[in-house]
Amino acid sequence: MATTASTAARTSLTSVTLEVADVDVARRFYSAFGVDAYVRLRASEAPSTGFRGFTLALTVSGPATVDGFVVAAVDAGATVLKPAAKSLWGYGGVVQAPDGTIWKIATSARKDTGPATREIDEVVLLLGVEDVKATKQFYVDRGLTVAKSFGGKYAEFASGGSGPVKLALYKRRGLAKDLGVPADGAGSHRVVLGGAAGTFTDPDGFVWETAA
């Protein structure tokens, strides 16, 4: 049966909750970093080791803005995993928040066309999955609409205008390599996805809850 636009909107990602050991410390960090409007925080001591299997990616206007966000993150206590640098696709860097969440800040521009800003063009939650095609179909069956898809390597879902963060899928090992970390990890992902489709767990162990 074809999925309707109204169903897709009801089941799209509406919130991202990070599970952290100290909510007050995390709140101060994310406020200083400038992304507090995009994530919720919840206290949790759930065990987690190594790569948690996801990243939050910021897309911004130019290299100077990337540098500004990286500096803000580091000044607030983040660790640099990959220093900001030029690449074939643009310019970007990777940092890890004090709570362990990995953030990528990037731009497709290799040169600045204006001054640095604190504006964020897009935030994407990238889930590292074992089988992109299978997990993509799992979400399609639950009413999500695919916006972009590149075979078994990457898939991005339409936001439906219901939340500030887009959802995308990437091969777990490829995502870890892109972030500059080993792919091995175990325990909780320490992230909860919010939507209107009720509570469920996807094939890679990412938990969804009904958003408040």
PDB file of N, CA and C in Angstrom, residues 22-122:
ATOM      1  N   ASP A  22      25.303  13.757  33.379  1.00  0.00           N
ATOM      2  CA  ASP A  22      25.052  14.973  34.157  1.00  0.00           C
ATOM      3  C   ASP A  22      24.315  15.973  33.270  1.00  0.00           C
ATOM      4  N   VAL A  23      23.037  16.142  33.507  1.00  0.00           N
ATOM      5  CA  VAL A  23      22.214  17.003  32.659  1.00  0.00           C
ATOM      6  C   VAL A  23      22.660  18.455  32.736  1.00  0.00           C
ATOM      7  N   ASP A  24      23.000  18.949  33.925  1.00  0.00           N
ATOM      8  CA  ASP A  24      23.396  20.351  34.073  1.00  0.00           C
ATOM      9  C   ASP A  24      24.676  20.655  33.303  1.00  0.00           C
ATOM     10  N   VAL A  25      25.652  19.765  33.397  1.00  0.00           N
ATOM     11  CA  VAL A  25      26.908  19.945  32.662  1.00  0.00           C
ATOM     12  C   VAL A  25      26.652  19.912  31.160  1.00  0.00           C
ATOM     13  N   ALA A  26      25.839  18.947  30.719  1.00  0.00           N
ATOM     14  CA  ALA A  26      25.531  18.837  29.298  1.00  0.00           C
ATOM     15  C   ALA A  26      24.772  20.057  28.804  1.00  0.00           C
ATOM     16  N   ARG A  27      23.845  20.565  29.598  1.00  0.00           N
ATOM     17  CA  ARG A  27      23.065  21.730  29.188  1.00  0.00           C
ATOM     18  C   ARG A  27      23.978  22.946  28.996  1.00  0.00           C
ATOM     19  N   ARG A  28      24.931  23.130  29.894  1.00  0.00           N
ATOM     20  CA  ARG A  28      25.871  24.251  29.745  1.00  0.00           C
ATOM     21  C   ARG A  28      26.714  24.092  28.486  1.00  0.00           C
ATOM     22  N   PHE A  29      27.142  22.863  28.216  1.00  0.00           N
ATOM     23  CA  PHE A  29      27.951  22.629  27.017  1.00  0.00           C
ATOM     24  C   PHE A  29      27.156  22.943  25.753  1.00  0.00           C
ATOM     25  N   TYR A  30      25.949  22.393  25.633  1.00  0.00           N
ATOM     26  CA  TYR A  30      25.197  22.561  24.400  1.00  0.00           C
ATOM     27  C   TYR A  30      24.727  23.995  24.196  1.00  0.00           C
ATOM     28  N   SER A  31      24.530  24.727  25.277  1.00  0.00           N
ATOM     29  CA  SER A  31      24.201  26.149  25.161  1.00  0.00           C
ATOM     30  C   SER A  31      25.401  26.924  24.616  1.00  0.00           C
ATOM     31  N   ALA A  32      26.599  26.634  25.144  1.00  0.00           N
ATOM     32  CA  ALA A  32      27.805  27.315  24.685  1.00  0.00           C
ATOM     33  C   ALA A  32      28.158  26.918  23.248  1.00  0.00           C
ATOM     34  N   PHE A  33      27.917  25.672  22.917  1.00  0.00           N
ATOM     35  CA  PHE A  33      28.186  25.168  21.567  1.00  0.00           C
ATOM     36  C   PHE A  33      27.227  25.807  20.562  1.00  0.00           C
ATOM     37  N   GLY A  34      26.006  26.089  21.005  1.00  0.00           N
ATOM     38  CA  GLY A  34      25.028  26.751  20.142  1.00  0.00           C
ATOM     39  C   GLY A  34      24.029  25.823  19.489  1.00  0.00           C
ATOM     40  N   VAL A  35      23.854  24.617  20.047  1.00  0.00           N
ATOM     41  CA  VAL A  35      22.945  23.644  19.437  1.00  0.00           C
ATOM     42  C   VAL A  35      21.843  23.194  20.397  1.00  0.00           C
ATOM     43  N   ASP A  36      21.664  23.909  21.504  1.00  0.00           N
ATOM     44  CA  ASP A  36      20.717  23.483  22.530  1.00  0.00           C
ATOM     45  C   ASP A  36      19.280  23.440  22.032  1.00  0.00           C
ATOM     46  N   ALA A  37      18.981  24.173  20.953  1.00  0.00           N
ATOM     47  CA  ALA A  37      17.616  24.157  20.420  1.00  0.00           C
ATOM     48  C   ALA A  37      17.306  22.870  19.653  1.00  0.00           C
ATOM     49  N   TYR A  38      18.322  22.068  19.370  1.00  0.00           N
ATOM     50  CA  TYR A  38      18.141  20.895  18.520  1.00  0.00           C
ATOM     51  C   TYR A  38      18.080  19.575  19.285  1.00  0.00           C
ATOM     52  N   VAL A  39      18.460  19.583  20.540  1.00  0.00           N
ATOM     53  CA  VAL A  39      18.479  18.329  21.298  1.00  0.00           C
ATOM     54  C   VAL A  39      17.822  18.502  22.660  1.00  0.00           C
ATOM     55  N   ARG A  40      17.266  17.400  23.151  1.00  0.00           N
ATOM     56  CA  ARG A  40      16.785  17.328  24.520  1.00  0.00           C
ATOM     57  C   ARG A  40      17.773  16.495  25.321  1.00  0.00           C
ATOM     58  N   LEU A  41      17.732  16.633  26.636  1.00  0.00           N
ATOM     59  CA  LEU A  41      18.667  15.918  27.499  1.00  0.00           C
ATOM     60  C   LEU A  41      17.919  15.119  28.551  1.00  0.00           C
ATOM     61  N   ARG A  42      18.470  13.960  28.876  1.00  0.00           N
ATOM     62  CA  ARG A  42      17.863  13.088  29.881  1.00  0.00           C
ATOM     63  C   ARG A  42      18.982  12.418  30.664  1.00  0.00           C
ATOM     64  N   ALA A  43      18.837  12.369  31.989  1.00  0.00           N
ATOM     65  CA  ALA A  43      19.847  11.718  32.814  1.00  0.00           C
ATOM     66  C   ALA A  43      19.796  10.206  32.624  1.00  0.00           C
ATOM     67  N   SER A  44      20.965   9.598  32.450  1.00  0.00           N
ATOM     68  CA  SER A  44      21.045   8.145  32.289  1.00  0.00           C
ATOM     69  C   SER A  44      22.462   7.678  32.597  1.00  0.00           C
ATOM     70  N   GLU A  45      22.547   6.537  33.251  1.00  0.00           N
ATOM     71  CA  GLU A  45      23.838   5.910  33.527  1.00  0.00           C
ATOM     72  C   GLU A  45      23.969   4.616  32.729  1.00  0.00           C
ATOM     73  N   ALA A  46      23.202   4.488  31.661  1.00  0.00           N
ATOM     74  CA  ALA A  46      23.245   3.265  30.849  1.00  0.00           C
ATOM     75  C   ALA A  46      24.664   3.009  30.350  1.00  0.00           C
ATOM     76  N   PRO A  47      25.160   1.792  30.491  1.00  0.00           N
ATOM     77  CA  PRO A  47      26.529   1.497  30.050  1.00  0.00           C
ATOM     78  C   PRO A  47      26.676   1.599  28.535  1.00  0.00           C
ATOM     79  N   SER A  48      27.782   2.164  28.104  1.00  0.00           N
ATOM     80  CA  SER A  48      28.061   2.312  26.681  1.00  0.00           C
ATOM     81  C   SER A  48      29.563   2.372  26.486  1.00  0.00           C
ATOM     82  N   THR A  49      30.083   1.603  25.547  1.00  0.00           N
ATOM     83  CA  THR A  49      31.507   1.614  25.276  1.00  0.00           C
ATOM     84  C   THR A  49      31.766   1.831  23.792  1.00  0.00           C
ATOM     85  N   GLY A  50      32.858   2.506  23.477  1.00  0.00           N
ATOM     86  CA  GLY A  50      33.255   2.705  22.084  1.00  0.00           C
ATOM     87  C   GLY A  50      32.265   3.553  21.306  1.00  0.00           C
ATOM     88  N   PHE A  51      32.191   3.298  20.009  1.00  0.00           N
ATOM     89  CA  PHE A  51      31.335   4.067  19.102  1.00  0.00           C
ATOM     90  C   PHE A  51      29.875   3.771  19.390  1.00  0.00           C
ATOM     91  N   ARG A  52      29.095   4.821  19.618  1.00  0.00           N
ATOM     92  CA  ARG A  52      27.678   4.645  19.944  1.00  0.00           C
ATOM     93  C   ARG A  52      26.804   4.457  18.710  1.00  0.00           C
ATOM     94  N   GLY A  53      27.404   4.539  17.532  1.00  0.00           N
ATOM     95  CA  GLY A  53      26.670   4.215  16.318  1.00  0.00           C
ATOM     96  C   GLY A  53      25.914   5.356  15.668  1.00  0.00           C
ATOM     97  N   PHE A  54      26.149   6.596  16.096  1.00  0.00           N
ATOM     98  CA  PHE A  54      25.459   7.716  15.459  1.00  0.00           C
ATOM     99  C   PHE A  54      26.293   8.980  15.577  1.00  0.00           C
ATOM    100  N   THR A  55      25.935   9.967  14.793  1.00  0.00           N
ATOM    101  CA  THR A  55      26.501  11.296  14.941  1.00  0.00           C
ATOM    102  C   THR A  55      25.435  12.324  14.607  1.00  0.00           C
ATOM    103  N   LEU A  56      25.601  13.509  15.128  1.00  0.00           N
ATOM    104  CA  LEU A  56      24.770  14.647  14.748  1.00  0.00           C
ATOM    105  C   LEU A  56      25.641  15.562  13.903  1.00  0.00           C
ATOM    106  N   ALA A  57      25.150  15.894  12.713  1.00  0.00           N
ATOM    107  CA  ALA A  57      25.938  16.665  11.753  1.00  0.00           C
ATOM    108  C   ALA A  57      25.308  18.031  11.518  1.00  0.00           C
ATOM    109  N   LEU A  58      26.136  19.068  11.626  1.00  0.00           N
ATOM    110  CA  LEU A  58      25.694  20.430  11.349  1.00  0.00           C
ATOM    111  C   LEU A  58      26.194  20.843   9.979  1.00  0.00           C
ATOM    112  N   THR A  59      25.320  21.400   9.163  1.00  0.00           N
ATOM    113  CA  THR A  59      25.723  22.004   7.902  1.00  0.00           C
ATOM    114  C   THR A  59      25.636  23.516   8.063  1.00  0.00           C
ATOM    115  N   VAL A  60      26.740  24.204   7.734  1.00  0.00           N
ATOM    116  CA  VAL A  60      26.794  25.657   7.891  1.00  0.00           C
ATOM    117  C   VAL A  60      27.268  26.290   6.591  1.00  0.00           C
ATOM    118  N   SER A  61      27.378  27.638   6.592  1.00  0.00           N
ATOM    119  CA  SER A  61      27.579  28.369   5.335  1.00  0.00           C
ATOM    120  C   SER A  61      28.991  28.351   4.781  1.00  0.00           C
ATOM    121  N   GLY A  62      30.011  28.304   5.644  1.00  0.00           N
ATOM    122  CA  GLY A  62      31.365  28.397   5.132  1.00  0.00           C
ATOM    123  C   GLY A  62      32.401  27.954   6.147  1.00  0.00           C
ATOM    124  N   PRO A  63      33.671  27.845   5.728  1.00  0.00           N
ATOM    125  CA  PRO A  63      34.748  27.384   6.609  1.00  0.00           C
ATOM    126  C   PRO A  63      34.906  28.194   7.893  1.00  0.00           C
ATOM    127  N   ALA A  64      34.764  29.510   7.820  1.00  0.00           N
ATOM    128  CA  ALA A  64      34.925  30.327   9.026  1.00  0.00           C
ATOM    129  C   ALA A  64      33.859  29.995  10.065  1.00  0.00           C
ATOM    130  N   THR A  65      32.650  29.690   9.596  1.00  0.00           N
ATOM    131  CA  THR A  65      31.582  29.311  10.519  1.00  0.00           C
ATOM    132  C   THR A  65      31.846  27.935  11.110  1.00  0.00           C
ATOM    133  N   VAL A  66      32.370  27.011  10.305  1.00  0.00           N
ATOM    134  CA  VAL A  66      32.788  25.707  10.831  1.00  0.00           C
ATOM    135  C   VAL A  66      33.795  25.911  11.956  1.00  0.00           C
ATOM    136  N   ASP A  67      34.820  26.721  11.685  1.00  0.00           N
ATOM    137  CA  ASP A  67      35.863  26.976  12.685  1.00  0.00           C
ATOM    138  C   ASP A  67      35.271  27.576  13.957  1.00  0.00           C
ATOM    139  N   GLY A  68      34.304  28.467  13.808  1.00  0.00           N
ATOM    140  CA  GLY A  68      33.678  29.097  14.965  1.00  0.00           C
ATOM    141  C   GLY A  68      32.964  28.100  15.847  1.00  0.00           C
ATOM    142  N   PHE A  69      32.241  27.165  15.227  1.00  0.00           N
ATOM    143  CA  PHE A  69      31.542  26.150  16.009  1.00  0.00           C
ATOM    144  C   PHE A  69      32.523  25.179  16.667  1.00  0.00           C
ATOM    145  N   VAL A  70      33.596  24.835  15.968  1.00  0.00           N
ATOM    146  CA  VAL A  70      34.599  23.941  16.548  1.00  0.00           C
ATOM    147  C   VAL A  70      35.250  24.603  17.760  1.00  0.00           C
ATOM    148  N   VAL A  71      35.631  25.865  17.629  1.00  0.00           N
ATOM    149  CA  VAL A  71      36.252  26.594  18.739  1.00  0.00           C
ATOM    150  C   VAL A  71      35.295  26.691  19.918  1.00  0.00           C
ATOM    151  N   ALA A  72      34.022  26.991  19.646  1.00  0.00           N
ATOM    152  CA  ALA A  72      33.028  27.088  20.717  1.00  0.00           C
ATOM    153  C   ALA A  72      32.885  25.758  21.448  1.00  0.00           C
ATOM    154  N   ALA A  73      32.882  24.663  20.688  1.00  0.00           N
ATOM    155  CA  ALA A  73      32.755  23.338  21.294  1.00  0.00           C
ATOM    156  C   ALA A  73      33.963  23.020  22.171  1.00  0.00           C
ATOM    157  N   VAL A  74      35.150  23.281  21.644  1.00  0.00           N
ATOM    158  CA  VAL A  74      36.375  22.991  22.393  1.00  0.00           C
ATOM    159  C   VAL A  74      36.461  23.860  23.651  1.00  0.00           C
ATOM    160  N   ASP A  75      36.131  25.136  23.529  1.00  0.00           N
ATOM    161  CA  ASP A  75      36.156  26.031  24.691  1.00  0.00           C
ATOM    162  C   ASP A  75      35.184  25.571  25.776  1.00  0.00           C
ATOM    163  N   ALA A  76      34.110  24.886  25.354  1.00  0.00           N
ATOM    164  CA  ALA A  76      33.104  24.411  26.307  1.00  0.00           C
ATOM    165  C   ALA A  76      33.417  23.024  26.851  1.00  0.00           C
ATOM    166  N   GLY A  77      34.514  22.401  26.363  1.00  0.00           N
ATOM    167  CA  GLY A  77      34.933  21.121  26.905  1.00  0.00           C
ATOM    168  C   GLY A  77      34.969  19.954  25.949  1.00  0.00           C
ATOM    169  N   ALA A  78      34.703  20.182  24.662  1.00  0.00           N
ATOM    170  CA  ALA A  78      34.720  19.092  23.687  1.00  0.00           C
ATOM    171  C   ALA A  78      36.147  18.687  23.328  1.00  0.00           C
ATOM    172  N   THR A  79      36.267  17.478  22.779  1.00  0.00           N
ATOM    173  CA  THR A  79      37.542  16.964  22.293  1.00  0.00           C
ATOM    174  C   THR A  79      37.507  16.920  20.773  1.00  0.00           C
ATOM    175  N   VAL A  80      38.566  17.357  20.127  1.00  0.00           N
ATOM    176  CA  VAL A  80      38.635  17.309  18.666  1.00  0.00           C
ATOM    177  C   VAL A  80      39.008  15.891  18.222  1.00  0.00           C
ATOM    178  N   LEU A  81      38.151  15.266  17.415  1.00  0.00           N
ATOM    179  CA  LEU A  81      38.443  13.954  16.842  1.00  0.00           C
ATOM    180  C   LEU A  81      39.101  14.079  15.479  1.00  0.00           C
ATOM    181  N   LYS A  82      38.658  15.058  14.691  1.00  0.00           N
ATOM    182  CA  LYS A  82      39.272  15.365  13.397  1.00  0.00           C
ATOM    183  C   LYS A  82      39.319  16.881  13.254  1.00  0.00           C
ATOM    184  N   PRO A  83      40.499  17.466  13.197  1.00  0.00           N
ATOM    185  CA  PRO A  83      40.588  18.919  13.035  1.00  0.00           C
ATOM    186  C   PRO A  83      39.909  19.366  11.750  1.00  0.00           C
ATOM    187  N   ALA A  84      39.325  20.538  11.767  1.00  0.00           N
ATOM    188  CA  ALA A  84      38.671  21.070  10.569  1.00  0.00           C
ATOM    189  C   ALA A  84      39.691  21.221   9.448  1.00  0.00           C
ATOM    190  N   ALA A  85      39.324  20.751   8.261  1.00  0.00           N
ATOM    191  CA  ALA A  85      40.240  20.777   7.123  1.00  0.00           C
ATOM    192  C   ALA A  85      39.454  20.683   5.822  1.00  0.00           C
ATOM    193  N   LYS A  86      40.116  21.054   4.716  1.00  0.00           N
ATOM    194  CA  LYS A  86      39.507  20.928   3.402  1.00  0.00           C
ATOM    195  C   LYS A  86      39.496  19.468   2.964  1.00  0.00           C
ATOM    196  N   SER A  87      38.505  19.131   2.147  1.00  0.00           N
ATOM    197  CA  SER A  87      38.428  17.800   1.562  1.00  0.00           C
ATOM    198  C   SER A  87      37.848  17.930   0.162  1.00  0.00           C
ATOM    199  N   LEU A  88      37.620  16.788  -0.498  1.00  0.00           N
ATOM    200  CA  LEU A  88      37.062  16.823  -1.839  1.00  0.00           C
ATOM    201  C   LEU A  88      35.653  17.408  -1.861  1.00  0.00           C
ATOM    202  N   TRP A  89      34.908  17.232  -0.751  1.00  0.00           N
ATOM    203  CA  TRP A  89      33.511  17.658  -0.722  1.00  0.00           C
ATOM    204  C   TRP A  89      33.312  19.019  -0.065  1.00  0.00           C
ATOM    205  N   GLY A  90      34.351  19.581   0.555  1.00  0.00           N
ATOM    206  CA  GLY A  90      34.183  20.877   1.197  1.00  0.00           C
ATOM    207  C   GLY A  90      35.147  21.099   2.332  1.00  0.00           C
ATOM    208  N   TYR A  91      34.617  21.390   3.519  1.00  0.00           N
ATOM    209  CA  TYR A  91      35.452  21.710   4.673  1.00  0.00           C
ATOM    210  C   TYR A  91      34.703  21.292   5.932  1.00  0.00           C
ATOM    211  N   GLY A  92      35.374  20.632   6.851  1.00  0.00           N
ATOM    212  CA  GLY A  92      34.675  20.219   8.057  1.00  0.00           C
ATOM    213  C   GLY A  92      35.584  19.630   9.108  1.00  0.00           C
ATOM    214  N   GLY A  93      35.031  19.440  10.304  1.00  0.00           N
ATOM    215  CA  GLY A  93      35.755  18.855  11.413  1.00  0.00           C
ATOM    216  C   GLY A  93      34.799  18.076  12.299  1.00  0.00           C
ATOM    217  N   VAL A  94      35.365  17.297  13.234  1.00  0.00           N
ATOM    218  CA  VAL A  94      34.574  16.442  14.108  1.00  0.00           C
ATOM    219  C   VAL A  94      35.010  16.638  15.547  1.00  0.00           C
ATOM    220  N   VAL A  95      34.024  16.811  16.440  1.00  0.00           N
ATOM    221  CA  VAL A  95      34.323  16.956  17.867  1.00  0.00           C
ATOM    222  C   VAL A  95      33.454  15.980  18.666  1.00  0.00           C
ATOM    223  N   GLN A  96      33.909  15.688  19.875  1.00  0.00           N
ATOM    224  CA  GLN A  96      33.142  14.828  20.772  1.00  0.00           C
ATOM    225  C   GLN A  96      32.802  15.608  22.028  1.00  0.00           C
ATOM    226  N   ALA A  97      31.522  15.691  22.330  1.00  0.00           N
ATOM    227  CA  ALA A  97      31.053  16.418  23.504  1.00  0.00           C
ATOM    228  C   ALA A  97      31.495  15.711  24.783  1.00  0.00           C
ATOM    229  N   PRO A  98      31.517  16.425  25.907  1.00  0.00           N
ATOM    230  CA  PRO A  98      31.886  15.790  27.178  1.00  0.00           C
ATOM    231  C   PRO A  98      31.027  14.586  27.530  1.00  0.00           C
ATOM    232  N   ASP A  99      29.768  14.545  27.062  1.00  0.00           N
ATOM    233  CA  ASP A  99      28.896  13.406  27.350  1.00  0.00           C
ATOM    234  C   ASP A  99      29.151  12.225  26.418  1.00  0.00           C
ATOM    235  N   GLY A 100      30.031  12.393  25.430  1.00  0.00           N
ATOM    236  CA  GLY A 100      30.381  11.308  24.517  1.00  0.00           C
ATOM    237  C   GLY A 100      29.756  11.391  23.147  1.00  0.00           C
ATOM    238  N   THR A 101      28.774  12.262  22.951  1.00  0.00           N
ATOM    239  CA  THR A 101      28.129  12.411  21.644  1.00  0.00           C
ATOM    240  C   THR A 101      29.100  13.018  20.640  1.00  0.00           C
ATOM    241  N   ILE A 102      29.127  12.456  19.447  1.00  0.00           N
ATOM    242  CA  ILE A 102      30.010  12.949  18.390  1.00  0.00           C
ATOM    243  C   ILE A 102      29.238  13.896  17.475  1.00  0.00           C
ATOM    244  N   TRP A 103      29.840  15.042  17.187  1.00  0.00           N
ATOM    245  CA  TRP A 103      29.256  16.067  16.323  1.00  0.00           C
ATOM    246  C   TRP A 103      30.196  16.353  15.156  1.00  0.00           C
ATOM    247  N   LYS A 104      29.606  16.414  13.970  1.00  0.00           N
ATOM    248  CA  LYS A 104      30.370  16.811  12.775  1.00  0.00           C
ATOM    249  C   LYS A 104      29.862  18.163  12.306  1.00  0.00           C
ATOM    250  N   ILE A 105      30.780  19.079  12.047  1.00  0.00           N
ATOM    251  CA  ILE A 105      30.416  20.405  11.548  1.00  0.00           C
ATOM    252  C   ILE A 105      31.049  20.563  10.174  1.00  0.00           C
ATOM    253  N   ALA A 106      30.240  20.863   9.157  1.00  0.00           N
ATOM    254  CA  ALA A 106      30.763  20.869   7.797  1.00  0.00           C
ATOM    255  C   ALA A 106      30.054  21.872   6.905  1.00  0.00           C
ATOM    256  N   THR A 107      30.719  22.176   5.799  1.00  0.00           N
ATOM    257  CA  THR A 107      30.154  23.015   4.751  1.00  0.00           C
ATOM    258  C   THR A 107      30.616  22.476   3.404  1.00  0.00           C
ATOM    259  N   SER A 108      29.794  22.647   2.388  1.00  0.00           N
ATOM    260  CA  SER A 108      30.202  22.236   1.042  1.00  0.00           C
ATOM    261  C   SER A 108      31.095  23.283   0.400  1.00  0.00           C
ATOM    262  N   ALA A 109      31.155  24.478   0.995  1.00  0.00           N
ATOM    263  CA  ALA A 109      31.987  25.558   0.465  1.00  0.00           C
ATOM    264  C   ALA A 109      33.438  25.366   0.905  1.00  0.00           C
ATOM    265  N   ARG A 110      34.365  25.594   0.014  1.00  0.00           N
ATOM    266  CA  ARG A 110      35.776  25.485   0.372  1.00  0.00           C
ATOM    267  C   ARG A 110      36.397  26.856   0.645  1.00  0.00           C
ATOM    268  N   LYS A 111      35.643  27.919   0.313  1.00  0.00           N
ATOM    269  CA  LYS A 111      36.106  29.272   0.596  1.00  0.00           C
ATOM    270  C   LYS A 111      34.946  30.064   1.195  1.00  0.00           C
ATOM    271  N   ASP A 112      35.275  31.009   2.036  1.00  0.00           N
ATOM    272  CA  ASP A 112      34.247  31.861   2.630  1.00  0.00           C
ATOM    273  C   ASP A 112      33.776  32.911   1.631  1.00  0.00           C
ATOM    274  N   THR A 113      32.478  33.118   1.595  1.00  0.00           N
ATOM    275  CA  THR A 113      31.908  34.178   0.764  1.00  0.00           C
ATOM    276  C   THR A 113      31.342  35.297   1.633  1.00  0.00           C
ATOM    277  N   GLY A 114      31.529  35.173   2.940  1.00  0.00           N
ATOM    278  CA  GLY A 114      31.048  36.181   3.874  1.00  0.00           C
ATOM    279  C   GLY A 114      31.648  35.926   5.233  1.00  0.00           C
ATOM    280  N   PRO A 115      31.324  36.741   6.218  1.00  0.00           N
ATOM    281  CA  PRO A 115      31.883  36.576   7.559  1.00  0.00           C
ATOM    282  C   PRO A 115      31.317  35.355   8.269  1.00  0.00           C
ATOM    283  N   ALA A 116      32.013  34.906   9.303  1.00  0.00           N
ATOM    284  CA  ALA A 116      31.529  33.793  10.107  1.00  0.00           C
ATOM    285  C   ALA A 116      30.233  34.183  10.814  1.00  0.00           C
ATOM    286  N   THR A 117      29.332  33.225  10.947  1.00  0.00           N
ATOM    287  CA  THR A 117      28.078  33.449  11.660  1.00  0.00           C
ATOM    288  C   THR A 117      27.878  32.316  12.665  1.00  0.00           C
ATOM    289  N   ARG A 118      26.827  32.396  13.425  1.00  0.00           N
ATOM    290  CA  ARG A 118      26.461  31.311  14.336  1.00  0.00           C
ATOM    291  C   ARG A 118      25.200  30.616  13.826  1.00  0.00           C
ATOM    292  N   GLU A 119      24.926  30.777  12.537  1.00  0.00           N
ATOM    293  CA  GLU A 119      23.723  30.188  11.958  1.00  0.00           C
ATOM    294  C   GLU A 119      23.982  28.757  11.486  1.00  0.00           C
ATOM    295  N   ILE A 120      22.988  27.915  11.713  1.00  0.00           N
ATOM    296  CA  ILE A 120      23.045  26.517  11.281  1.00  0.00           C
ATOM    297  C   ILE A 120      22.023  26.320  10.169  1.00  0.00           C
ATOM    298  N   ASP A 121      22.481  25.821   9.029  1.00  0.00           N
ATOM    299  CA  ASP A 121      21.570  25.601   7.903  1.00  0.00           C
ATOM    300  C   ASP A 121      20.751  24.321   8.065  1.00  0.00           C
ATOM    301  N   GLU A 122      21.373  23.286   8.615  1.00  0.00           N
ATOM    302  CA  GLU A 122      20.700  21.993   8.720  1.00  0.00           C
ATOM    303  C   GLU A 122      21.373  21.142   9.784  1.00  0.00           C
TER     304      GLU A 122
END
